[in-house]
Coordinates of C-alpha atoms in Angstrom, one line a residue:
M252 CA 28.2 5.2 -13.8
T253 CA 25.0 3.5 -14.9
D254 CA 24.3 1.7 -11.5
V255 CA 24.1 5.0 -9.6
I256 CA 20.6 6.5 -9.0
Y257 CA 20.2 10.2 -8.5
R258 CA 17.1 11.2 -6.5
E259 CA 15.6 13.7 -4.1
A260 CA 16.6 12.9 -0.5
V261 CA 14.0 11.6 1.9
R262 CA 14.2 12.0 5.7
A263 CA 15.8 8.5 6.2
D264 CA 18.7 9.8 4.1
L265 CA 19.5 12.7 6.5
P266 CA 22.1 10.9 8.7
A267 CA 24.1 9.8 5.7
V268 CA 23.9 13.3 4.1
I269 CA 25.1 14.9 7.3
A270 CA 27.9 12.4 7.5
L271 CA 28.9 13.3 3.9
L272 CA 29.0 17.0 4.8
A273 CA 31.2 16.4 7.8
D274 CA 33.5 14.0 6.0
D275 CA 35.5 16.9 4.5
V276 CA 38.4 19.1 5.5
L277 CA 36.2 22.2 5.9
G278 CA 33.1 20.3 6.9
K279 CA 34.8 18.8 10.0
A280 CA 35.1 22.4 11.4
R281 CA 31.5 23.5 10.7
D282 CA 29.2 20.5 10.5
F283 CA 28.2 17.9 13.1
T284 CA 27.9 14.1 12.6
E285 CA 24.6 13.7 14.3
V286 CA 21.2 14.9 13.2
D287 CA 19.8 17.5 15.5
E288 CA 16.9 19.9 15.5
A289 CA 18.7 22.4 13.3
Y290 CA 19.4 19.8 10.6
E291 CA 15.8 18.5 10.9
R292 CA 14.4 22.1 10.4
A293 CA 16.7 22.8 7.5
F294 CA 15.8 19.5 5.8
A295 CA 12.1 20.2 6.3
D296 CA 12.6 23.7 4.8
I297 CA 14.5 22.4 1.8
T298 CA 12.0 19.6 1.0
A299 CA 9.0 22.0 1.4
D300 CA 10.4 24.5 -1.1
P301 CA 9.8 23.7 -4.7
R302 CA 12.8 25.8 -5.7
N303 CA 15.2 23.6 -3.7
Q304 CA 16.3 20.0 -4.1
L305 CA 18.6 18.0 -1.9
I306 CA 19.9 15.3 -4.3
V307 CA 21.5 12.1 -3.3
A308 CA 23.5 9.6 -5.3
E309 CA 22.7 6.0 -4.3
Q310 CA 24.6 2.9 -5.4
A311 CA 23.8 -0.6 -4.2
G312 CA 21.5 0.8 -1.5
E313 CA 24.2 3.2 -0.1
L314 CA 24.5 6.9 -0.3
V315 CA 27.7 7.8 -2.0
G316 CA 27.2 11.5 -2.8
C317 CA 24.9 14.5 -2.5
L318 CA 24.4 18.1 -3.6
Q319 CA 21.8 20.8 -3.2
I320 CA 20.2 22.7 -6.1
T321 CA 18.4 26.0 -5.7
Y322 CA 16.6 27.5 -8.6
I323 CA 16.7 31.3 -8.4
P324 CA 14.3 33.5 -10.4
G325 CA 15.7 36.8 -11.6
L326 CA 15.1 39.7 -13.9
G327 CA 18.6 39.6 -15.3
R328 CA 19.3 37.6 -18.4
H329 CA 15.9 38.5 -19.7
G330 CA 14.0 37.1 -16.7
S331 CA 15.9 33.8 -16.7
E332 CA 16.1 31.4 -13.8
R333 CA 19.5 30.3 -12.7
S334 CA 20.6 27.1 -10.8
L335 CA 22.8 27.4 -7.7
I336 CA 24.6 24.2 -6.7
E337 CA 26.0 23.9 -3.2
S338 CA 27.2 21.2 -0.7
V339 CA 28.6 18.9 -3.4
R340 CA 30.1 15.9 -1.6
V341 CA 31.2 12.4 -2.7
R342 CA 32.0 9.8 0.0
S343 CA 35.7 9.7 0.7
D344 CA 36.1 6.1 -0.4
R345 CA 34.5 6.9 -3.7
R346 CA 36.4 10.0 -4.7
G347 CA 38.4 9.9 -7.9
Q348 CA 36.2 7.4 -9.7
G349 CA 34.1 9.7 -11.8
L350 CA 31.1 9.9 -9.4
G351 CA 31.4 13.6 -8.8
R352 CA 31.6 14.3 -12.5
D353 CA 28.5 12.2 -13.2
L354 CA 26.6 13.8 -10.3
M355 CA 27.4 17.3 -11.5
T356 CA 26.6 16.5 -15.1
W357 CA 23.2 15.2 -13.9
A358 CA 22.6 18.4 -12.0
I359 CA 23.6 20.6 -15.0
D360 CA 21.3 18.6 -17.2
Q361 CA 18.4 19.2 -14.7
A362 CA 19.1 22.9 -14.9
R363 CA 19.2 22.8 -18.7
Q364 CA 15.9 20.9 -18.9
R365 CA 14.3 23.4 -16.6
G366 CA 15.4 26.2 -18.9
C367 CA 17.9 27.9 -16.6
A368 CA 20.2 30.4 -18.3
L369 CA 23.2 29.4 -16.2
V370 CA 24.5 27.2 -13.4
Q371 CA 26.5 28.8 -10.7
L372 CA 28.4 27.7 -7.6
T373 CA 30.9 28.9 -5.0
T374 CA 33.9 26.9 -3.9
D375 CA 36.3 27.8 -1.1
R376 CA 39.6 29.3 -2.2
S377 CA 41.5 26.5 -0.4
R378 CA 39.8 23.8 -2.5
T379 CA 42.3 23.8 -5.4
D380 CA 41.3 20.3 -6.4
A381 CA 37.7 21.3 -6.6
H382 CA 38.6 24.3 -8.7
R383 CA 40.3 22.1 -11.3
F384 CA 37.3 19.7 -11.1
Y385 CA 34.8 22.5 -11.9
L386 CA 37.0 24.0 -14.6
G387 CA 37.1 20.6 -16.2
L388 CA 33.3 20.6 -16.3
G389 CA 33.3 23.9 -18.2
F390 CA 32.8 26.3 -15.4
V391 CA 34.7 29.6 -15.6
S392 CA 36.0 31.7 -12.7
S393 CA 34.2 34.8 -13.9
H394 CA 33.3 36.5 -10.6
E395 CA 34.7 37.3 -7.3
G396 CA 32.5 35.9 -4.6
M397 CA 32.0 37.4 -1.1
K398 CA 30.4 36.2 2.1
L399 CA 29.5 37.8 5.4
A400 CA 29.3 35.4 8.3
L401 CA 26.5 36.2 10.7

């Protein structure tokens, strides 16, 4: 998709990013559609942190996708950094057209250029289509993930 631009989000993108997060089966239950103080604070924290990037995919002036990349330093793998990708979303009317693949490939290339040893992500067990998608990109289901809601 040569006409799609991948770039770091700016504050003006926040309403569209929030809408992408909420336009999802799981997101409908845990995200809001309006920007509030919590979203403002989180956006400010992400953009102020050099190890975090909120990336948007823009086409013809419209946001059509997003994801967040966090670069994690570690001692494992001989002190290598790893890339964690979260909140991958493609606008519902654009799904199934290759945009998600291109967005993820772009993010993986960023990690490779940065010298990361690996890219990791989590995906909800109920997202069977997402599992197939990530396996098709070369990810392997190598670990059992756990979360503790606070």
